[in-house]
Coordinates of C-alpha atoms and ligand atoms in Angstrom, one line a residue:
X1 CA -16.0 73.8 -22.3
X2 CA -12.7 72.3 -20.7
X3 CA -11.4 69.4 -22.7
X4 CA -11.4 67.5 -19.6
X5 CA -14.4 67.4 -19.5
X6 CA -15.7 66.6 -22.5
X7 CA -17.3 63.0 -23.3
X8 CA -15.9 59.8 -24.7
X9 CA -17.2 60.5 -28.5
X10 CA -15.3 63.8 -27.8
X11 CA -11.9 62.4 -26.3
X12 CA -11.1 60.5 -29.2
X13 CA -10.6 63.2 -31.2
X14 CA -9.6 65.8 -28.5
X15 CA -8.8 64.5 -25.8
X16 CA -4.9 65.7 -24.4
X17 CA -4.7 66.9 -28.2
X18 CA -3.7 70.6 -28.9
X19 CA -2.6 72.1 -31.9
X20 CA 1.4 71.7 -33.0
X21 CA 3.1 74.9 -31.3
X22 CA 5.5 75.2 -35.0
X23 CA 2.6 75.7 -37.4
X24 CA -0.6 74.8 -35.6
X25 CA -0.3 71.2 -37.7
X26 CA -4.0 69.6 -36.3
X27 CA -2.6 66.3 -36.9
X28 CA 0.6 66.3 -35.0
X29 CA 3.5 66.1 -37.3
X30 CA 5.4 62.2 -37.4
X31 CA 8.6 64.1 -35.9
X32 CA 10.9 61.0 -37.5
X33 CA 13.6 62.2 -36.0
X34 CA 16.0 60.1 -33.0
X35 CA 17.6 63.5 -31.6
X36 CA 17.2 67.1 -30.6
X37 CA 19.5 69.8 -31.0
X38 CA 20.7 71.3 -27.8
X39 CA 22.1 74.8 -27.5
X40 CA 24.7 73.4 -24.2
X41 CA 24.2 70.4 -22.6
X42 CA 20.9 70.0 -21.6
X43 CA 19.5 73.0 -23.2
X44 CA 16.8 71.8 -24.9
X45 CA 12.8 72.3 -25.7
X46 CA 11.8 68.8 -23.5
X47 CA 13.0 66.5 -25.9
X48 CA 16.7 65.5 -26.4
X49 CA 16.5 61.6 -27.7
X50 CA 13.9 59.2 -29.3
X51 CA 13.7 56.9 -26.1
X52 CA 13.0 59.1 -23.5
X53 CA 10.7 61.0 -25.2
X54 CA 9.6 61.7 -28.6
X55 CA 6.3 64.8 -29.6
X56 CA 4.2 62.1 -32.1
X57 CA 4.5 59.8 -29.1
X58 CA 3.4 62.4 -26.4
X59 CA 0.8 63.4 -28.6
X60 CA -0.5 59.0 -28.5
X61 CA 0.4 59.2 -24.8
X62 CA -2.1 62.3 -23.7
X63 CA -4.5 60.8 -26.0
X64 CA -4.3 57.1 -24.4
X65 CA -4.8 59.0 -20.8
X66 CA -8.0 60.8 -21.9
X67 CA -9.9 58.4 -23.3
X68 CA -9.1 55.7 -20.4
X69 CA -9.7 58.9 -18.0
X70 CA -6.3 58.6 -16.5
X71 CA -3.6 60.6 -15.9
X72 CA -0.8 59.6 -17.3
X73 CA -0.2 57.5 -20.9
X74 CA 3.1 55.6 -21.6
X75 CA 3.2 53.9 -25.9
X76 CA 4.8 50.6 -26.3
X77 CA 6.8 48.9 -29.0
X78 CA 3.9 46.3 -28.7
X79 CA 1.3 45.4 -26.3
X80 CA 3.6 42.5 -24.9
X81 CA 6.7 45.2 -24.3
X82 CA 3.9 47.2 -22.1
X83 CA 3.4 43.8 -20.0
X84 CA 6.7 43.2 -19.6
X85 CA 7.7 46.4 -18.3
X86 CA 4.8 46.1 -15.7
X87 CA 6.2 42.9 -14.3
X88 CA 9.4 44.8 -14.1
X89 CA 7.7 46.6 -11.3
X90 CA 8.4 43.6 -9.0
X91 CA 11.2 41.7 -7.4
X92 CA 12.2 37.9 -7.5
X93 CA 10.1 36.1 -4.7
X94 CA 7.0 38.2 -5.7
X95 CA 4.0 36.4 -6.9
X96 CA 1.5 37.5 -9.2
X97 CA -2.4 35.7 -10.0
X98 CA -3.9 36.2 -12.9
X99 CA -6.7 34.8 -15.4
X100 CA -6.0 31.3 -16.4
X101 CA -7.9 31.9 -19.5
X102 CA -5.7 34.9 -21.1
X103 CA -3.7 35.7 -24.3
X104 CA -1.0 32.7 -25.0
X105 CA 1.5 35.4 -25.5
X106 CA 1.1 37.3 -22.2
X107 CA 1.2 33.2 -20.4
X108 CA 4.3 32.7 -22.2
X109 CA 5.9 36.0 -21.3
X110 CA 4.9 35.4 -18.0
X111 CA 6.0 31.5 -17.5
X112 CA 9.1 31.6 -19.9
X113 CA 10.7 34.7 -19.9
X114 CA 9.8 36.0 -16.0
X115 CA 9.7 32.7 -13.8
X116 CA 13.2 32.1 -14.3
X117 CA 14.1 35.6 -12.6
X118 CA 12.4 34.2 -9.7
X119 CA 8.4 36.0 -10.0
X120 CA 6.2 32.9 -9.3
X121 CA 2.7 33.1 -11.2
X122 CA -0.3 31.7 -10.5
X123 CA -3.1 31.1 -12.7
X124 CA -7.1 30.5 -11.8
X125 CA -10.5 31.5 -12.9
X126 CA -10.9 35.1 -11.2
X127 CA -14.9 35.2 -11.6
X128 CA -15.1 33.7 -8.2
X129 CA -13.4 36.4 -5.6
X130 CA -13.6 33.6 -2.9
X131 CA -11.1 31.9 -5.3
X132 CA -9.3 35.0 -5.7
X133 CA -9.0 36.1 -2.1
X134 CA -7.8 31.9 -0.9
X135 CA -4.8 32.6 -3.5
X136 CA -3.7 36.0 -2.0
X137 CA -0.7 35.6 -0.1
X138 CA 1.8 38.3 1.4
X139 CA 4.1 37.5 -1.0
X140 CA 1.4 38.6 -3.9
X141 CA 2.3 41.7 -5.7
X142 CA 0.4 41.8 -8.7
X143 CA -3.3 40.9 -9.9
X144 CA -3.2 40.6 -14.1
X145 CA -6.5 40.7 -15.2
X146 CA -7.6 39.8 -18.9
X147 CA -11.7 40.7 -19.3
X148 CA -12.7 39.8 -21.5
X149 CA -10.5 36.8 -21.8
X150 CA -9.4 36.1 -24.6
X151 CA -10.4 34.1 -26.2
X152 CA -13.4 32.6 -23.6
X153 CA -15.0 35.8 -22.9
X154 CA -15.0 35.5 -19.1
X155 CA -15.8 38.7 -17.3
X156 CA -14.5 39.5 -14.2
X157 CA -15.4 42.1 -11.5
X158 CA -13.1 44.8 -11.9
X159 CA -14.3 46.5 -8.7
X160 CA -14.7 43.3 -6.6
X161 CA -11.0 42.2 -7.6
X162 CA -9.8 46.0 -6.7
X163 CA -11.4 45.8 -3.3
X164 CA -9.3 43.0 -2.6
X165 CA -6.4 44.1 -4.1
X166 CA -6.4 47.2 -2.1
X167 CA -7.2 45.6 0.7
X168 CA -4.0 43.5 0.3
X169 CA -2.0 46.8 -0.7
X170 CA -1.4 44.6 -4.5
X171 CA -1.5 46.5 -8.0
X172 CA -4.1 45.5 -10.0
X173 CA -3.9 45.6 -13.5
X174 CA -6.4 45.2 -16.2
X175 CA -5.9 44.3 -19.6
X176 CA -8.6 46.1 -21.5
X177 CA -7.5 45.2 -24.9
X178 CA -10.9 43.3 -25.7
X179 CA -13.3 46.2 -24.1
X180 CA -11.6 49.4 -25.2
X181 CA -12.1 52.6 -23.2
X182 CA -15.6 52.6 -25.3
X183 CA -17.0 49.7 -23.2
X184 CA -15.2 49.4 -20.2
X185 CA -12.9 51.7 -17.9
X186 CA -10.7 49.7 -15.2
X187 CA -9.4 52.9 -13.6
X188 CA -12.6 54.3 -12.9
X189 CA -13.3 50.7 -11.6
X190 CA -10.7 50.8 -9.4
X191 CA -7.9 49.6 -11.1
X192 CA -4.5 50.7 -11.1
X193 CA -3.0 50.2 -14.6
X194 CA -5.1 49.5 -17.5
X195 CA -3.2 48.3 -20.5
X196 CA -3.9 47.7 -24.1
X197 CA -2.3 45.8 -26.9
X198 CA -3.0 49.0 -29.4
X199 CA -2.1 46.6 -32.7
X200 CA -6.2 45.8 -32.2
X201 CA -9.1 48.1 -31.4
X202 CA -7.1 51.1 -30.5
X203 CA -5.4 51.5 -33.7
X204 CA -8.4 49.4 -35.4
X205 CA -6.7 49.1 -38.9
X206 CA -4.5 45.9 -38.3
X207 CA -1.4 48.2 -39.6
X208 CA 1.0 48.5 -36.5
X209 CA 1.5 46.9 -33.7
X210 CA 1.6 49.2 -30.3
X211 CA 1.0 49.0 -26.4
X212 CA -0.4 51.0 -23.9
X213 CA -0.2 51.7 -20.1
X214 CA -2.1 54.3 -18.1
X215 CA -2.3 55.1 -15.0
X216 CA -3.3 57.8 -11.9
X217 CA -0.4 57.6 -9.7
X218 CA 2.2 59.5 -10.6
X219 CA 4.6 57.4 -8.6
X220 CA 3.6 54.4 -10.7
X221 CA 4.1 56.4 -13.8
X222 CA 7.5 57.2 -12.9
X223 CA 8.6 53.7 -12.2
X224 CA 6.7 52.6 -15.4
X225 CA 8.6 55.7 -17.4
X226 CA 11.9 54.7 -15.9
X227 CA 11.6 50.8 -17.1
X228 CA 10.1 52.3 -20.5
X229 CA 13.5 54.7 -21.1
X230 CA 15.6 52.2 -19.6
X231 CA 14.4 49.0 -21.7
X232 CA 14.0 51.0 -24.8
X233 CA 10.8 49.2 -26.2
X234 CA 9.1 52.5 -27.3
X235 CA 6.1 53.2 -30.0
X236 CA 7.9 55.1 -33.0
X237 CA 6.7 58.1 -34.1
X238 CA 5.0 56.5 -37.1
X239 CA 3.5 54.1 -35.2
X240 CA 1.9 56.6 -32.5
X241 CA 0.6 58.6 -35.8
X242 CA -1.0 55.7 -36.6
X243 CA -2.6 54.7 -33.4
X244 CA -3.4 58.6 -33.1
X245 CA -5.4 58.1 -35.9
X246 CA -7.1 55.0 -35.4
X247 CA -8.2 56.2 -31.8
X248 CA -10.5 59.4 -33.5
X249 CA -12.7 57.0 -34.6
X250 CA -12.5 54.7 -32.4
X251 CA -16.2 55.1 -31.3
X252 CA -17.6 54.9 -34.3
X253 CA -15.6 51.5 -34.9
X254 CA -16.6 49.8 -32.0
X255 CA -20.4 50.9 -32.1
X256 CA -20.8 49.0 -35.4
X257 CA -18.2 46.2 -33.9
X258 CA -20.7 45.6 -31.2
X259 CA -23.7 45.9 -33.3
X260 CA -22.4 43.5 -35.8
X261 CA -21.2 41.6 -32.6
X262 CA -24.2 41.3 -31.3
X263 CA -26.3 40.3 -35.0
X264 CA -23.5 37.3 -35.2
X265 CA -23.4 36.0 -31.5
X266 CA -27.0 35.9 -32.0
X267 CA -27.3 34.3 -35.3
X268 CA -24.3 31.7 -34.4
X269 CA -27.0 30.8 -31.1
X270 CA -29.8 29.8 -32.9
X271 CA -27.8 27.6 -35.6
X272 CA -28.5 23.9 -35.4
X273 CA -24.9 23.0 -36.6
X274 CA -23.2 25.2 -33.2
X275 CA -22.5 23.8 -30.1
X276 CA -22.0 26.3 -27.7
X277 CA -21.5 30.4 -28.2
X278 CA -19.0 32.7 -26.0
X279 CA -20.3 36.1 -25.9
X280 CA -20.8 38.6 -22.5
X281 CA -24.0 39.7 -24.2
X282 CA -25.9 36.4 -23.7
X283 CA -28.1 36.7 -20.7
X284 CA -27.0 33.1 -19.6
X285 CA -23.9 33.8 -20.1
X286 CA -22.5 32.9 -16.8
X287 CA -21.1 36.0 -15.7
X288 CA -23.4 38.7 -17.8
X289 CA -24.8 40.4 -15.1
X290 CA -21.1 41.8 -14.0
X291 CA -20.7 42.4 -17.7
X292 CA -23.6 44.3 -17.6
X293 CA -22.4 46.5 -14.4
X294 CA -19.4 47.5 -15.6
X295 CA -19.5 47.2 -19.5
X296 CA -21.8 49.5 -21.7
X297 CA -21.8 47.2 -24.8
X298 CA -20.2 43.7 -25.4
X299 CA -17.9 43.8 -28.1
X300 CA -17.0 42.4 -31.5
X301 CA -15.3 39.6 -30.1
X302 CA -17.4 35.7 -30.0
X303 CA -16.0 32.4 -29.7
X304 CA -17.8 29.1 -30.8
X305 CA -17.6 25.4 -30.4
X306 CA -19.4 23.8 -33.6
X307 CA -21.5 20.8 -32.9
X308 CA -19.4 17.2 -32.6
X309 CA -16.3 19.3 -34.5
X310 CA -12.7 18.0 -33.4
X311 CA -9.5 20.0 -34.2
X312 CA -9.4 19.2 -38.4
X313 CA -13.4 20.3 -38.5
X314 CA -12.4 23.8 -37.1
X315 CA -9.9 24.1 -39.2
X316 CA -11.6 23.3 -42.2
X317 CA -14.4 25.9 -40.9
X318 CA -11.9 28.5 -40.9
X319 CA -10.1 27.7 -44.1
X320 CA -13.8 27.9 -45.7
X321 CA -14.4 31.3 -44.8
X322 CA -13.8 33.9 -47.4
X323 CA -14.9 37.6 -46.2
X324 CA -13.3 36.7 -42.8
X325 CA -9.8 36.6 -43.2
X326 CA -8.1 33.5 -40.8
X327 CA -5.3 35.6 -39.3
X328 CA -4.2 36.1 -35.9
X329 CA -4.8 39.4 -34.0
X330 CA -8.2 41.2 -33.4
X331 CA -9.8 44.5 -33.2
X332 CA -9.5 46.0 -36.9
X333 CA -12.3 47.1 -39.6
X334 CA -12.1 43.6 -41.4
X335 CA -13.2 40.5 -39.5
X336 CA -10.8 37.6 -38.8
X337 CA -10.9 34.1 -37.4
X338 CA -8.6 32.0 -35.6
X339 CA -8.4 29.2 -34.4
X340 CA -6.9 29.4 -30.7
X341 CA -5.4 26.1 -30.0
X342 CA -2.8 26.2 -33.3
X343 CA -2.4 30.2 -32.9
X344 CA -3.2 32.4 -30.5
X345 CA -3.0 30.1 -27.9
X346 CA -0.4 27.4 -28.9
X347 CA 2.1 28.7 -26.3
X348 CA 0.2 27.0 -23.7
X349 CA 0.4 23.8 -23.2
X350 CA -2.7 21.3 -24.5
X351 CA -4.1 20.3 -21.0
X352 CA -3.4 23.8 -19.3
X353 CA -5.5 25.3 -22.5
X354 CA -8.0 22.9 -22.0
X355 CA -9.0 23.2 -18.5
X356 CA -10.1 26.6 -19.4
X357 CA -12.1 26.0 -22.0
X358 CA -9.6 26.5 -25.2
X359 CA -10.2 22.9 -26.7
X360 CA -8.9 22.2 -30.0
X361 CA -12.6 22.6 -32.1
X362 CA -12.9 26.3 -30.5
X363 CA -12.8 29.0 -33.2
X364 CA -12.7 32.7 -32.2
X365 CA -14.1 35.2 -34.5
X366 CA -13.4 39.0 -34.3
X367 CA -16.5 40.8 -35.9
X368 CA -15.4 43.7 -38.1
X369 CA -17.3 46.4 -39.5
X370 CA -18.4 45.3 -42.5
X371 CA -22.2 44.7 -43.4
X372 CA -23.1 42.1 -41.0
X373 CA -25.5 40.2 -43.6
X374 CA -22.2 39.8 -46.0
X375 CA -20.7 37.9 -42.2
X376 CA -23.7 35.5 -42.0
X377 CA -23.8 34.6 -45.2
X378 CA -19.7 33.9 -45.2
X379 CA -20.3 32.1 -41.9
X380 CA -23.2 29.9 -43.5
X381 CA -21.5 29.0 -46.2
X382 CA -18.8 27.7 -44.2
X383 CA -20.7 26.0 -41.7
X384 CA -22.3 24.2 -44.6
Ligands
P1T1 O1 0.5 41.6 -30.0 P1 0.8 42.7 -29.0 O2 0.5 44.0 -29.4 O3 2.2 42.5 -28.4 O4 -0.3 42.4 -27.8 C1 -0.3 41.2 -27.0 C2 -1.7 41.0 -26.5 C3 -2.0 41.4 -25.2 N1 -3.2 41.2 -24.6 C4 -4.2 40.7 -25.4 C5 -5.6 40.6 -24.8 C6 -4.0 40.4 -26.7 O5 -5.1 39.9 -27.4 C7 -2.7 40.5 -27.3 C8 -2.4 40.1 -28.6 N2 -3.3 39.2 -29.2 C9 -3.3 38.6 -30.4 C10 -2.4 38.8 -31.3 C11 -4.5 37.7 -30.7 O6 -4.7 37.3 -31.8 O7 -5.2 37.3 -29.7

């Protein structure tokens, strides 16, 4: 059977992966090395510097194109150095839209670093396509969609957004960080990048911190490559070992991360001390029927409001919790909490936060894979 064709639970392990040519290594060797030998200039085997290319890092890079069933795989330094190169793509005067409920680091990239070289962004709730299409203009160049969001769990149509975007001749790209490859694949969707902050699901053992892009076109991914090589923010070769790693069992992971998902989101429902729960699953959740068209599962990932709680009540919350860790980041085997408004998503400013839904007693909660009764009874005690 071709490996291309093989199935998801396969990919993981196999997918774009061969055998090292030097010794027939399974795992490909960390090649911690910054040069090649040449025998003259330019004689070399396909690798000649660190930057432009390194064999660990190739290895990450066909694995990151099977599993999202794309073509071509480009490792980051981090999952913000992937964005940045993707807004590289445009020119001053170019506009993007994306999700106004998305990671604070990705906002402030966008609004602090990239405004002031003239990209205008625009920010709105992209369930509603009407909403979308009113914001298109011909100066749009770019759709950046989070979905989930992070951290209100908003789904939106990947399809319906890509009709529109191809409509409008924009690139749409999908931040698939929350979903994985496991749940949810944007470029069979339509989209034209997928990318993935790797530091969570991907590598899944909150030990590096990595970024992906992947994409069809191979136009695309030579402008992507170009801006990778020339900016310099590559994944090391340590780094892609890791991620390598992590990605074989990533679906295992994230079946017991939605399973243990699901067990809280549902146990957080019925609790007469919780407000309101944010979780794709819920079938009043108000976008679950897209979620259930284009995901196959609903994650590890839940956010909550506790009943009459203001900003010191969710903090205590957190503090209380002993087998969840409060950390920031998401997607590894232990489970964390956060709360969004002082972490995650300080670098947005209070009433921009709020208007999407990230008020100050939110907490977030990513579900690990631990037993799930050994969660409850954490969360109970805290809640108490
Ligand atoms: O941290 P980094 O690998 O650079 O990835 C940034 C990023 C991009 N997109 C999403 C959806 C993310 O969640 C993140 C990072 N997020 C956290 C650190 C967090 O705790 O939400």
């Amino acid at each position: 059977m071709s490996k291309q064709k093989l199935h998801f639970n396969s990919k993981t392990i196999h997918g774009g992966q061969q055998p090292d040519e030097a010794y027939g290594a399974v795992m490909p060797p960390i090649y911690q090395t910054s040069t090649y030998a040449q025998t003259t200039p330019g004689g070399h085997k396909g690798y000649e510097y660190s930057r432009s290319a390194n064999p660990t890092r190739t290895a990450l890079e066909r694995s990151l194109a099977s599993i999202e069933n794309g073509t071509y795989g480009l490792a980051f330094a981090s999952g913000l150095s992937a964005i940045d190169a993707v807004v590289k793509l445009l020119e001053p005067g170019d506009e993007v839209i994306s999700t106004n409920d998305l990671y604070g680091g990705s906002y402030r990239l966008f609004r602090q670093v990239f405004e002031k070289f003239g990209i205008q962004f625009h920010f709105t709730g992209l369930q509603d396509l009407d909403v979308l299409e009113s914001k298109i203009t011909s100066k749009t160049k770019l759709i950046w969609v989070e979905t989930p969001t992070n951290p209100m769990m908003n789904v939106v149509d990947i399809s319906g957004v890509s009709e529109l975007a191809k409509k409008n001749n924009i690139l749409l790209a999908v931040d698939n960080t929350f979903a994985t490859p496991y749940i949810q694949r944007p470029l069979d969707l339509g989209a034209d990048i997928v990318m993935h902050s790797a530091t969570k699901y991907l590598g899944g053992h909150s030990d590096v911190v990595v970024g992906a892009l992947i994409v069809n076109d191979k136009k695309l991914a030579e402008q992507l490559y170009f801006i990778q090589n020339a900016s310099g923010a590559v994944c090391g070769p340590m780094d892609s070992f890791l991620v390598l790693r992590g990605i074989k069992t990533l679906h295992v992971r994230m079946q017991r991360h939605c399973e243990n998902g699901k067990e809280i989101a549902q146990y957080l429902k019925a609790h007469p001390k919780i407000e309101k729960v944010y979780w794709p699953g819920f079938e009043d959740h108000p976008n679950h029927e897209i979620a259930k068209k284009q995901m196959s599962d609903y994650g590890g990932m839940i956010s909550f409001i506790p009943k009459g709680a203001n900003y010191k009540d969710a903090i205590r919350i957190v503090e209380q919790l002993k087998v969840f860790t409060l950390a920031e980041s998401l997607g590894g085997v232990e489970s964390l909490a956060g709360h969004p408004a002082s972490m995650t998503h300080a670098s947005i400013p209070k009433e921009e936060r709020e208007k999407s839904g990230v008020v100050d007693s939110l907490i977030r909660l990513s579900v690990g894979i631990e037993d799930a009764r050994d969660l409850i009874a954490d969360l109970e005690q805290a809640l108490e």
